[in-house]
Tab-separated table of C-alpha atoms in Angstrom:
chain	number	residue	atom	x	y	z
T	83	UNK	CA	2.063	-28.996	-5.011
T	84	UNK	CA	2.084	-27.361	-1.597
T	85	UNK	CA	-0.955	-26.110	0.206
T	86	UNK	CA	-1.044	-23.397	2.812
T	87	UNK	CA	-2.951	-23.635	6.033
T	88	UNK	CA	-6.575	-22.464	5.601
T	89	UNK	CA	-6.106	-19.849	8.291
T	90	UNK	CA	-3.225	-18.282	6.388
T	91	UNK	CA	-5.727	-16.280	4.320
T	92	UNK	CA	-6.608	-14.444	7.486
T	93	UNK	CA	-3.067	-13.144	7.858
T	94	UNK	CA	-3.417	-11.252	4.584
T	95	UNK	CA	-6.834	-9.924	5.598
T	96	UNK	CA	-5.607	-9.053	9.107
T	97	UNK	CA	-2.617	-7.096	7.803
T	98	UNK	CA	-4.847	-5.162	5.417
T	99	UNK	CA	-7.315	-4.417	8.231
T	100	UNK	CA	-4.466	-3.309	10.489
T	101	UNK	CA	-3.183	-0.988	7.762
T	102	UNK	CA	-6.682	0.489	7.369
T	103	UNK	CA	-6.857	1.109	11.123
T	104	UNK	CA	-3.445	2.800	11.043
T	105	UNK	CA	-4.690	5.065	8.248
T	106	UNK	CA	-7.637	6.358	10.280
T	107	UNK	CA	-5.981	6.681	13.688
T	108	UNK	CA	-6.101	10.315	14.768
T	109	UNK	CA	-2.751	12.078	14.822
T	110	UNK	CA	-1.836	15.486	16.242
T	111	UNK	CA	-2.454	18.262	13.738
T	112	UNK	CA	1.231	18.941	13.051
T	113	UNK	CA	2.088	15.299	12.405
T	114	UNK	CA	-0.753	14.376	10.061
T	115	UNK	CA	1.278	15.164	6.938
T	116	UNK	CA	3.876	12.575	7.939
T	117	UNK	CA	1.374	9.691	8.013
T	118	UNK	CA	2.748	6.814	5.912
T	119	UNK	CA	0.521	5.222	3.299
T	120	UNK	CA	0.104	2.008	5.302
T	121	UNK	CA	-2.408	0.339	2.997
T	122	UNK	CA	-0.182	0.962	-0.009
T	123	UNK	CA	2.833	-0.571	1.768
T	124	UNK	CA	0.923	-3.685	2.790
T	125	UNK	CA	-0.570	-4.091	-0.680
T	126	UNK	CA	2.822	-3.725	-2.364
T	127	UNK	CA	4.329	-6.326	-0.041
T	128	UNK	CA	1.593	-8.889	-0.750
T	129	UNK	CA	1.698	-8.170	-4.507
T	130	UNK	CA	5.406	-8.933	-4.521
T	131	UNK	CA	5.210	-11.903	-2.154
T	132	UNK	CA	2.014	-13.611	-3.342
T	133	UNK	CA	0.928	-12.320	-6.746
T	134	UNK	CA	-1.280	-15.370	-7.269
T	135	UNK	CA	-3.278	-14.680	-4.084
T	136	UNK	CA	-3.430	-10.881	-3.939
T	137	UNK	CA	-4.671	-9.298	-7.143
T	138	UNK	CA	-6.248	-6.166	-8.612
T	139	UNK	CA	-9.570	-6.878	-6.909
T	140	UNK	CA	-7.882	-6.782	-3.498
T	141	UNK	CA	-6.306	-3.422	-4.392
T	142	UNK	CA	-9.612	-2.049	-5.625
T	143	UNK	CA	-11.621	-3.257	-2.628
T	144	UNK	CA	-8.991	-2.013	-0.139
T	145	UNK	CA	-9.075	1.380	-1.821
T	146	UNK	CA	-12.857	1.450	-1.716
T	147	UNK	CA	-12.872	0.676	2.019
T	148	UNK	CA	-10.239	3.380	2.609
T	149	UNK	CA	-12.355	5.877	0.652
T	150	UNK	CA	-15.336	5.137	2.891
T	151	UNK	CA	-13.258	5.323	6.088
T	152	UNK	CA	-11.589	8.615	5.124
T	153	UNK	CA	-14.747	10.127	3.623
T	154	UNK	CA	-13.076	10.635	0.234
T	155	UNK	CA	-14.745	10.542	-3.151
T	156	UNK	CA	-15.842	6.953	-3.653
T	157	UNK	CA	-13.353	5.177	-5.887
T	158	UNK	CA	-10.474	7.636	-5.495
T	159	UNK	CA	-8.115	5.328	-3.609
T	160	UNK	CA	-9.598	2.332	-5.396
T	161	UNK	CA	-8.516	3.709	-8.771
T	162	UNK	CA	-5.061	4.739	-7.582
T	163	UNK	CA	-4.371	1.442	-5.793
T	164	UNK	CA	-5.514	-0.503	-8.844
T	165	UNK	CA	-3.174	1.438	-11.149
T	166	UNK	CA	-0.234	0.945	-8.770
T	167	UNK	CA	-1.165	-2.732	-8.360
T	168	UNK	CA	-1.132	-3.225	-12.113
T	169	UNK	CA	2.450	-1.968	-12.377
T	170	UNK	CA	3.653	-3.878	-9.310
T	171	UNK	CA	2.127	-7.114	-10.579
T	172	UNK	CA	3.377	-6.467	-14.108
T	173	UNK	CA	6.999	-6.207	-12.964
T	174	UNK	CA	6.792	-8.433	-9.874
T	175	UNK	CA	9.137	-11.150	-11.117
T	176	UNK	CA	11.860	-8.625	-11.932
T	177	UNK	CA	11.471	-6.624	-8.734
T	178	UNK	CA	11.867	-9.687	-6.524
T	179	UNK	CA	15.343	-10.283	-7.961
T	180	UNK	CA	16.560	-6.725	-7.382
T	181	UNK	CA	19.045	-5.998	-4.581
T	182	UNK	CA	17.697	-4.094	-1.571
T	183	UNK	CA	18.694	-0.598	-2.715
T	184	UNK	CA	17.274	-1.108	-6.203
T	185	UNK	CA	14.057	-2.609	-4.846
T	186	UNK	CA	13.723	0.373	-2.512
T	187	UNK	CA	14.154	2.752	-5.460
T	188	UNK	CA	11.392	0.936	-7.349
T	189	UNK	CA	9.152	1.089	-4.269
T	190	UNK	CA	9.836	4.841	-4.147
T	191	UNK	CA	8.604	5.019	-7.737
T	192	UNK	CA	5.374	3.247	-6.785
T	193	UNK	CA	4.892	5.526	-3.774
T	194	UNK	CA	5.447	8.579	-5.983
T	195	UNK	CA	3.025	7.222	-8.586
T	196	UNK	CA	0.425	6.760	-5.848
T	197	UNK	CA	0.963	10.269	-4.468
T	198	UNK	CA	0.975	11.977	-7.875
T	199	UNK	CA	-2.229	10.206	-8.919
T	200	UNK	CA	-3.869	11.119	-5.583
T	201	UNK	CA	-2.763	14.746	-6.008
T	202	UNK	CA	-4.093	14.846	-9.565
T	203	UNK	CA	-7.422	13.279	-8.592
T	204	UNK	CA	-7.847	15.714	-5.694
T	205	UNK	CA	-7.317	18.630	-8.080
T	206	UNK	CA	-9.714	17.155	-10.648
T	207	UNK	CA	-12.373	16.740	-7.955
T	208	UNK	CA	-12.003	20.359	-6.862
T	209	UNK	CA	-10.097	19.689	-3.634
T	210	UNK	CA	-6.662	21.098	-4.418
T	211	UNK	CA	-3.943	20.370	-1.900
T	212	UNK	CA	-2.722	23.721	-0.665
T	213	UNK	CA	0.298	22.730	1.411
T	214	UNK	CA	3.665	21.486	0.210
T	215	UNK	CA	3.679	19.267	3.292
T	216	UNK	CA	1.516	16.865	1.273
T	217	UNK	CA	4.657	15.310	-0.204
T	218	UNK	CA	6.134	14.404	3.201
T	219	UNK	CA	4.064	11.236	3.265
T	220	UNK	CA	6.262	9.967	0.416
T	221	UNK	CA	9.332	10.209	2.658
T	222	UNK	CA	7.671	8.648	5.697
T	223	UNK	CA	6.183	5.844	3.600
T	224	UNK	CA	9.572	5.047	2.099
T	225	UNK	CA	11.213	5.084	5.542
T	226	UNK	CA	8.693	2.557	6.849
T	227	UNK	CA	8.982	0.226	3.828
T	228	UNK	CA	11.936	-1.864	5.123
T	229	UNK	CA	10.236	-2.356	8.490
T	230	UNK	CA	6.918	-3.331	6.944
T	231	UNK	CA	8.692	-5.738	4.606
T	232	UNK	CA	10.598	-7.394	7.464
T	233	UNK	CA	7.501	-7.676	9.673
T	234	UNK	CA	5.241	-9.071	6.955
T	235	UNK	CA	7.944	-11.465	5.763
T	236	UNK	CA	8.260	-12.755	9.328
T	237	UNK	CA	4.473	-13.206	9.622
T	238	UNK	CA	4.321	-14.841	6.209
T	239	UNK	CA	6.888	-17.442	7.281
T	240	UNK	CA	5.497	-17.836	10.807
T	241	UNK	CA	1.953	-18.550	9.612
T	242	UNK	CA	2.985	-20.446	6.475
T	243	UNK	CA	1.256	-18.085	4.054
T	244	UNK	CA	1.828	-19.255	0.472
């Protein structure tokens, strides 16, 4: 049995905190629609890399913190992240064996699931999204996925996170 360094837990927490900061950084008005879903990307990476350490509670609590930071209805992101987390964790063993292009297609499915659920919840809560630009975050999130995966993989190996 191998044990990770006690400080390695902080790498997971630090990456989630960094993703939360990136989600609330102010952007120019015309670029706001292109903001990637940073928290979702980081969560998906850790679900695939360490399913025994990052679970549904982490998804729920990250979503709850994001709801507070973005002044959304409490539990909106928490619910969506938990649903996405369930499916990622359910199929984690299969996804890790997929080639890059197939894994990217599956990640696109998770990003779309996240965005569709967010869109639906916004409508149910009486805050309909008026602009079609809303869907551009799907593209930007998918474009950043390979870079996030490479960076977090490097940090996971560098800090011996297991």
